[in-house]
Coordinates of C-alpha atoms and ligand atoms in Angstrom, one line a residue:
M143 CA 0.0 0.0 0.0
T144 CA 1.4 3.4 -1.0
Q145 CA -0.3 4.9 2.0
Y146 CA 2.5 3.6 4.3
Q147 CA 5.4 4.4 2.0
P148 CA 8.3 5.7 4.1
K149 CA 9.7 9.1 3.0
P150 CA 12.7 11.1 4.1
E151 CA 10.4 13.6 5.8
H152 CA 9.5 10.8 8.3
K153 CA 13.2 10.9 9.5
F154 CA 13.7 7.1 9.6
T155 CA 17.3 6.1 10.2
F156 CA 19.2 2.8 10.5
G157 CA 22.8 2.1 11.7
L158 CA 25.3 0.6 9.3
W159 CA 25.5 -2.2 12.0
T160 CA 21.8 -2.9 11.8
V161 CA 20.9 -3.9 8.2
G162 CA 24.6 -4.7 7.8
N163 CA 24.4 -7.3 10.6
P164 CA 25.7 -10.6 9.2
G165 CA 23.7 -12.6 11.8
S166 CA 26.5 -14.1 14.0
D167 CA 25.6 -14.8 17.6
P168 CA 27.5 -16.3 20.5
F169 CA 26.7 -19.8 19.3
G170 CA 27.0 -19.4 15.5
S171 CA 28.9 -17.7 12.8
A172 CA 27.7 -15.2 10.2
V173 CA 24.9 -16.4 7.9
R174 CA 25.0 -13.4 5.6
E175 CA 28.0 -11.9 3.7
T176 CA 29.2 -8.5 4.7
I177 CA 27.8 -5.7 2.6
S178 CA 29.5 -2.3 1.9
A179 CA 28.5 1.0 3.4
P180 CA 27.7 2.6 0.0
Y181 CA 25.5 -0.4 -0.9
I182 CA 23.6 0.0 2.4
V183 CA 23.2 3.7 1.7
E184 CA 21.8 3.0 -1.7
K185 CA 19.3 0.3 -0.4
L186 CA 18.1 2.4 2.5
A187 CA 17.5 5.4 0.2
E188 CA 15.6 3.1 -2.2
L189 CA 13.4 2.0 0.8
G190 CA 12.6 5.6 1.8
A191 CA 14.9 6.1 4.8
W192 CA 16.2 9.5 5.7
G193 CA 19.6 8.7 7.2
V194 CA 22.3 6.3 8.2
N195 CA 24.3 6.2 11.4
F196 CA 27.6 4.6 12.2
H197 CA 30.2 3.6 14.8
D198 CA 33.7 4.7 13.7
N199 CA 34.7 1.1 12.9
D200 CA 31.5 0.3 11.0
L201 CA 32.8 2.7 8.4
I202 CA 36.5 2.6 8.8
P203 CA 37.8 -0.9 9.9
A204 CA 40.2 -0.7 12.9
D205 CA 43.1 -2.0 10.7
A206 CA 42.5 0.3 7.6
T207 CA 45.5 2.0 6.2
P208 CA 45.3 5.8 5.7
E209 CA 45.0 5.2 1.9
Q210 CA 42.1 2.8 2.5
E211 CA 40.5 5.2 4.9
R212 CA 40.6 8.0 2.3
Q213 CA 39.0 5.7 -0.3
I214 CA 36.2 4.5 2.1
K215 CA 35.3 8.0 3.0
K216 CA 35.3 9.1 -0.7
D217 CA 33.0 6.2 -1.7
F218 CA 30.7 6.8 1.3
R219 CA 30.5 10.5 0.6
A220 CA 29.6 9.7 -3.1
A221 CA 26.8 7.4 -2.0
L222 CA 25.4 10.0 0.3
D223 CA 25.6 12.7 -2.3
A224 CA 24.0 10.4 -4.9
T225 CA 21.1 9.4 -2.7
G226 CA 20.6 12.5 -0.5
L227 CA 20.8 10.3 2.6
V228 CA 22.1 12.1 5.7
V229 CA 24.2 11.1 8.7
P230 CA 22.4 12.4 11.8
M231 CA 24.1 10.4 14.5
A232 CA 27.6 8.9 15.1
T233 CA 29.1 6.8 17.9
T234 CA 32.2 5.0 19.0
N235 CA 32.8 1.3 19.1
L236 CA 34.1 0.9 22.7
F237 CA 33.1 -2.7 23.0
K238 CA 34.7 -5.0 20.3
D239 CA 38.4 -4.6 20.9
P240 CA 39.6 -6.9 23.8
I241 CA 41.3 -3.8 25.3
F242 CA 37.8 -2.8 26.5
R243 CA 37.0 -6.2 28.1
D244 CA 36.7 -4.6 31.5
G245 CA 35.3 -1.2 30.5
A246 CA 36.4 1.8 28.4
F247 CA 35.7 5.1 30.2
T248 CA 35.3 3.1 33.4
S249 CA 38.2 0.7 33.1
A250 CA 40.3 0.4 36.2
D251 CA 43.4 0.8 33.9
A252 CA 44.1 4.5 33.4
R253 CA 45.7 3.7 30.0
V254 CA 42.5 2.1 28.7
R255 CA 40.5 5.1 29.9
A256 CA 42.8 7.5 28.1
Y257 CA 42.7 5.4 25.0
A258 CA 38.9 5.3 25.1
I259 CA 38.8 9.1 25.2
Q260 CA 41.3 9.3 22.4
K261 CA 39.3 6.9 20.2
T262 CA 36.1 8.8 20.9
M263 CA 37.7 12.2 19.9
K264 CA 38.7 10.7 16.6
A265 CA 35.3 9.1 16.1
M266 CA 33.7 12.5 16.8
D267 CA 36.0 14.0 14.1
L268 CA 34.7 11.4 11.7
G269 CA 31.1 11.9 12.6
A270 CA 31.4 15.7 12.2
E271 CA 33.0 15.2 8.8
F272 CA 29.8 13.6 7.7
G273 CA 27.5 16.1 9.4
A274 CA 26.4 14.1 12.5
E275 CA 24.6 16.3 15.1
T276 CA 24.0 13.7 17.8
Y277 CA 26.7 11.6 19.4
V278 CA 25.6 8.5 21.2
F279 CA 27.4 6.9 24.1
W280 CA 26.4 3.3 24.7
G281 CA 28.5 1.9 27.5
G282 CA 28.1 -1.8 26.7
R283 CA 31.4 -2.7 28.4
E284 CA 31.0 -0.2 31.3
G285 CA 30.0 -2.7 34.0
T286 CA 30.9 -5.8 35.9
E287 CA 30.2 -9.5 36.3
V288 CA 31.8 -9.6 39.7
D289 CA 32.3 -6.6 41.9
A290 CA 35.6 -8.0 43.2
G291 CA 37.6 -5.1 41.9
S292 CA 35.5 -2.7 43.9
R293 CA 35.6 0.0 41.2
T294 CA 31.8 0.8 41.2
L295 CA 32.2 4.2 42.9
D296 CA 35.4 5.1 40.9
A297 CA 33.5 4.1 37.8
M298 CA 31.0 6.9 38.2
A299 CA 33.8 9.5 38.7
W300 CA 35.7 8.2 35.6
F301 CA 32.6 8.2 33.5
R302 CA 31.9 11.8 34.5
E303 CA 35.6 12.8 33.8
A304 CA 35.4 11.3 30.3
L305 CA 32.1 13.0 29.4
N306 CA 33.3 16.3 30.8
F307 CA 36.6 16.0 28.8
L308 CA 34.6 15.2 25.6
A309 CA 32.1 17.9 26.2
E310 CA 35.0 20.4 26.2
Y311 CA 36.4 18.8 23.1
N312 CA 33.0 19.2 21.5
I313 CA 33.0 22.9 22.3
S314 CA 36.7 23.5 21.4
Q315 CA 36.1 22.0 17.9
G316 CA 32.8 23.8 17.4
Y317 CA 31.1 20.5 16.6
N318 CA 27.9 21.4 18.4
Y319 CA 27.0 17.7 19.0
K320 CA 24.3 16.8 21.4
F321 CA 25.4 13.8 23.5
A322 CA 22.9 11.0 24.1
L323 CA 23.6 8.4 26.8
E324 CA 22.1 5.0 26.0
P325 CA 21.2 3.0 29.1
K326 CA 21.0 -0.8 29.1
P327 CA 20.6 -3.1 32.2
N328 CA 23.0 -5.9 31.1
E329 CA 24.6 -7.6 28.1
P330 CA 27.4 -7.9 27.3
R331 CA 28.3 -7.1 31.0
G332 CA 26.5 -8.9 33.8
D333 CA 25.5 -5.5 35.2
I334 CA 26.0 -2.3 33.1
F335 CA 26.5 1.0 34.9
L336 CA 23.6 3.5 34.5
P337 CA 21.2 0.7 33.6
T338 CA 18.0 2.8 33.1
V339 CA 16.9 6.1 31.7
G340 CA 16.3 7.4 35.2
A341 CA 19.8 6.5 36.3
A342 CA 21.3 8.2 33.2
L343 CA 19.2 11.4 33.9
G344 CA 20.4 11.5 37.5
F345 CA 24.0 11.2 36.3
I346 CA 23.6 13.9 33.6
A347 CA 22.7 16.4 36.3
T348 CA 26.2 15.9 37.8
L349 CA 28.1 16.8 34.6
D350 CA 29.9 20.0 33.8
H351 CA 27.6 20.6 30.7
P352 CA 24.3 19.0 31.6
E353 CA 22.6 21.0 28.8
M354 CA 24.7 19.2 26.2
V355 CA 23.7 15.7 27.4
G356 CA 20.5 13.8 27.0
V357 CA 19.5 10.2 26.6
N358 CA 19.0 7.6 23.8
P359 CA 16.5 5.1 25.2
E360 CA 16.1 1.8 23.4
F361 CA 12.9 -0.2 23.4
A362 CA 14.7 -3.5 23.9
H363 CA 16.8 -2.4 26.8
D364 CA 13.9 -1.4 29.1
T365 CA 11.8 -4.4 27.9
M366 CA 14.6 -6.9 28.7
A367 CA 14.5 -5.8 32.3
G368 CA 10.7 -5.9 32.5
L369 CA 10.4 -2.1 32.5
S370 CA 8.0 0.0 30.5
F371 CA 9.6 1.7 27.5
P372 CA 6.8 4.2 27.1
H373 CA 7.3 5.2 30.8
A374 CA 11.0 5.6 30.2
I375 CA 10.6 7.9 27.2
A376 CA 7.9 9.9 28.9
Q377 CA 10.3 10.7 31.7
A378 CA 13.0 11.6 29.1
I379 CA 10.5 13.9 27.2
D380 CA 9.4 15.5 30.5
A381 CA 13.1 16.2 31.4
G382 CA 13.6 17.8 27.9
K383 CA 16.3 15.1 27.4
L384 CA 15.0 12.8 24.6
F385 CA 17.8 13.6 22.2
H386 CA 17.6 10.4 20.2
V387 CA 15.6 7.1 20.3
D388 CA 16.4 3.5 19.4
L389 CA 13.3 1.7 18.2
N390 CA 13.1 -2.1 18.0
D391 CA 11.3 -4.8 19.8
Q392 CA 12.0 -7.5 22.4
K393 CA 10.5 -10.2 24.5
M394 CA 10.8 -9.5 28.2
G395 CA 13.5 -11.3 30.2
R396 CA 15.5 -12.4 27.1
F397 CA 18.9 -11.5 25.7
D398 CA 18.9 -8.3 23.7
Q399 CA 16.9 -9.4 20.6
D400 CA 16.8 -6.2 18.7
L401 CA 13.7 -7.4 16.8
R402 CA 11.9 -5.5 14.0
F403 CA 10.0 -2.5 15.5
G404 CA 6.4 -3.4 16.5
S405 CA 6.9 -7.1 15.9
E406 CA 6.2 -8.2 19.5
N407 CA 4.6 -5.7 21.8
Y408 CA 2.0 -3.9 19.7
K409 CA 0.5 -1.8 22.6
S410 CA 3.9 -0.6 23.9
A411 CA 4.9 0.2 20.3
F412 CA 1.7 2.1 19.8
Y413 CA 2.2 4.2 23.0
T414 CA 5.8 4.8 22.0
V415 CA 4.7 6.2 18.7
K416 CA 2.0 8.2 20.4
L417 CA 4.4 9.8 22.8
L418 CA 6.9 10.7 20.1
E419 CA 4.2 12.1 17.8
D420 CA 2.0 13.9 20.4
S421 CA 5.0 15.4 22.2
G422 CA 6.4 16.9 18.9
Y423 CA 9.7 15.0 19.1
Q424 CA 11.7 16.3 16.2
G425 CA 14.6 13.9 16.2
P426 CA 15.4 10.8 14.1
R427 CA 13.3 7.7 14.4
H428 CA 16.3 5.3 14.5
F429 CA 15.8 1.6 14.2
D430 CA 18.5 -0.1 16.2
A431 CA 17.4 -3.6 15.2
H432 CA 18.4 -6.4 12.9
A433 CA 16.8 -9.0 10.8
L434 CA 16.4 -12.5 12.2
R435 CA 19.3 -14.8 11.8
T436 CA 17.0 -17.0 9.7
E437 CA 17.1 -14.5 6.9
D438 CA 19.0 -13.8 3.7
Y439 CA 19.3 -10.2 2.4
D440 CA 15.8 -10.4 0.9
G441 CA 14.6 -10.8 4.5
V442 CA 16.9 -8.0 5.7
W443 CA 15.2 -5.5 3.3
E444 CA 11.8 -6.8 4.3
F445 CA 12.8 -6.2 7.9
A446 CA 13.9 -2.7 7.2
R447 CA 10.8 -1.9 5.2
G448 CA 8.7 -3.5 8.0
C449 CA 10.2 -1.3 10.8
M450 CA 9.2 1.9 8.9
R451 CA 5.8 0.7 7.7
T452 CA 4.8 -0.4 11.2
Y453 CA 5.8 3.0 12.5
L454 CA 3.7 4.7 9.9
I455 CA 0.7 2.3 10.5
L456 CA 0.9 3.1 14.2
K457 CA 1.2 6.8 13.5
D458 CA -2.0 6.5 11.6
K459 CA -3.6 4.6 14.5
V460 CA -2.5 7.4 16.8
E461 CA -4.3 9.9 14.6
Q462 CA -7.4 7.7 14.6
Y463 CA -7.3 7.3 18.4
N464 CA -6.9 11.1 18.9
A465 CA -9.9 11.7 16.6
D466 CA -12.1 8.9 17.9
E467 CA -15.1 10.6 19.6
E468 CA -15.9 7.7 21.9
I469 CA -12.3 7.4 23.1
Q470 CA -12.1 11.2 23.6
A471 CA -15.3 11.2 25.5
A472 CA -14.0 8.4 27.8
L473 CA -10.8 10.3 28.3
A474 CA -12.7 13.5 29.2
E475 CA -14.3 11.5 32.0
Y476 CA -11.0 10.0 33.1
F477 CA -9.3 13.3 33.4
V478 CA -11.4 14.8 36.1
K479 CA -11.1 18.6 36.1
D480 CA -11.5 20.9 39.0
E481 CA -10.3 24.5 38.3
A482 CA -10.6 25.7 41.9
L483 CA -8.6 22.9 43.3
S484 CA -6.0 23.0 40.5
G485 CA -5.6 26.7 41.2
L486 CA -4.8 25.9 44.8
T487 CA -2.3 23.1 44.1
A488 CA -0.5 24.8 41.2
R489 CA 1.8 26.8 43.4
F490 CA 2.4 27.0 47.1
S491 CA 1.4 30.1 49.1
P492 CA 0.5 30.2 52.7
E493 CA -3.1 31.2 51.7
N494 CA -3.4 28.3 49.2
A495 CA -2.0 25.9 51.9
Q496 CA -4.6 27.2 54.4
K497 CA -7.5 27.0 51.8
L498 CA -6.4 23.4 50.9
K499 CA -6.4 22.5 54.6
D500 CA -9.9 23.9 54.9
T501 CA -11.2 22.0 51.9
S502 CA -13.5 19.1 52.4
F503 CA -13.6 16.4 49.8
D504 CA -16.4 14.0 48.9
L505 CA -14.1 11.1 49.7
D506 CA -16.7 8.4 49.5
G507 CA -18.0 9.7 46.2
I508 CA -14.5 9.6 44.8
R509 CA -13.7 6.2 46.3
S510 CA -16.7 4.5 45.0
K511 CA -16.4 5.5 41.3
G512 CA -14.4 3.3 39.0
R513 CA -11.8 4.8 36.6
G514 CA -13.2 3.5 33.3
L515 CA -9.9 2.1 32.1
E516 CA -11.3 -1.2 31.0
K517 CA -13.4 0.6 28.4
I518 CA -10.5 2.9 27.3
D519 CA -8.2 0.0 26.9
Q520 CA -10.6 -2.1 25.0
L521 CA -11.3 0.8 22.6
T522 CA -7.6 1.2 22.2
A523 CA -7.2 -2.5 21.4
E524 CA -10.0 -2.2 18.9
V525 CA -8.3 0.7 17.1
L526 CA -5.1 -1.5 17.0
L527 CA -7.0 -4.5 15.8
G528 CA -8.5 -2.5 13.0
V529 CA -12.2 -3.0 13.8
R530 CA -13.1 0.6 14.5
G531 CA -14.0 2.7 11.5
K532 CA -12.3 6.0 10.9
Ligands
GLT1116 C1 25.1 -2.1 19.8 C2 24.1 -1.9 20.9 C3 23.1 -0.8 20.6 C4 23.8 0.5 20.6 C5 24.7 0.7 19.5 C6 25.4 2.0 19.6 S1 25.8 -0.6 19.4 O1 24.5 -2.6 18.7 O2 23.4 -3.1 21.1 O3 22.1 -0.8 21.5 O4 22.8 1.5 20.3 O5 26.7 1.9 20.2
MN1117 MN1 19.7 -3.5 21.7
MN1118 MN1 20.8 0.8 20.8

């Protein structure tokens, strides 16, 4: 259906590491051949994506010679120019090299910490060269399996030191990046530092440049831990800190599956899209997911198309929900308004406090009335199941 055709204006992005994922896992080798960055750019543009993101080593292999690096950049640039695809986000691979086996910014080895900062500065240079505006920090190796080294408290200080250093580097180079911390509870480490959106937000407030730093929540990461992704992004939006978002899907309590967006938890995916659309989020809709290992490249492009189509279908459902008279009437009852009381509680004053103390409530009346959520939830389900007319 052309109705759900992705277009650049929808701001859909993929990482080179997502559609380029060859399907290896801890128990099995790759099932798909490696494809080049220019080819990925071409395919994503054909499918209607807006942009492509990368880790430094997705684009430039760690062992590339300067000559190879020049050629890779030239070919990548040519593919971007030919297709109009943009690079909105870049990041650093601080997890693959064995040097990061016990952390990067939070390694107990000062040499590793310094090298991680050096590698990130170079990766920031690379991202800026291609116009990236958001810089993601996913600390996959920043954590522990055993706390035997007792570095948990130092780790926070070292993480802060690294981000403060890199924020100043950002300013000194005039890159104007927004930094986005990506929380994850575990995997590959047993316990990753700053495991949730709330933990990251608390930490950001302790940095030298908190205004530069926000979060990049990922659907799978909260879902793995049994947490609500819509609640996590709502908190990020409320804090003015939703700088980027990683959309995918996941079964609760599993390893990080990075499934096609909307393939598993329809209702949470719907509320995710609703929050992004209703709040006026302007950033990229990034799919940090990959095709099932069962698939060949036909399946990979089906997967990529599916992520975008499902987003657009859910966006359509959000519009339908927002315009549905019965749902809106039920919501109007749910949100009980009382101008006089809201006026009292909006701001403290000694007068308001006294008036509030003197107020008597119809407690039994309030207690005895149900909230009507069964009806609202069923109506929502019926919108999603496609049985309510527009
Ligand atoms: C890795 C991780 C993702 C992060 C990527 C950015 S790398 O694939 O699982 O959640 O967003 O570093
Ligand atoms: Mn993930
Ligand atoms: Mn991610």
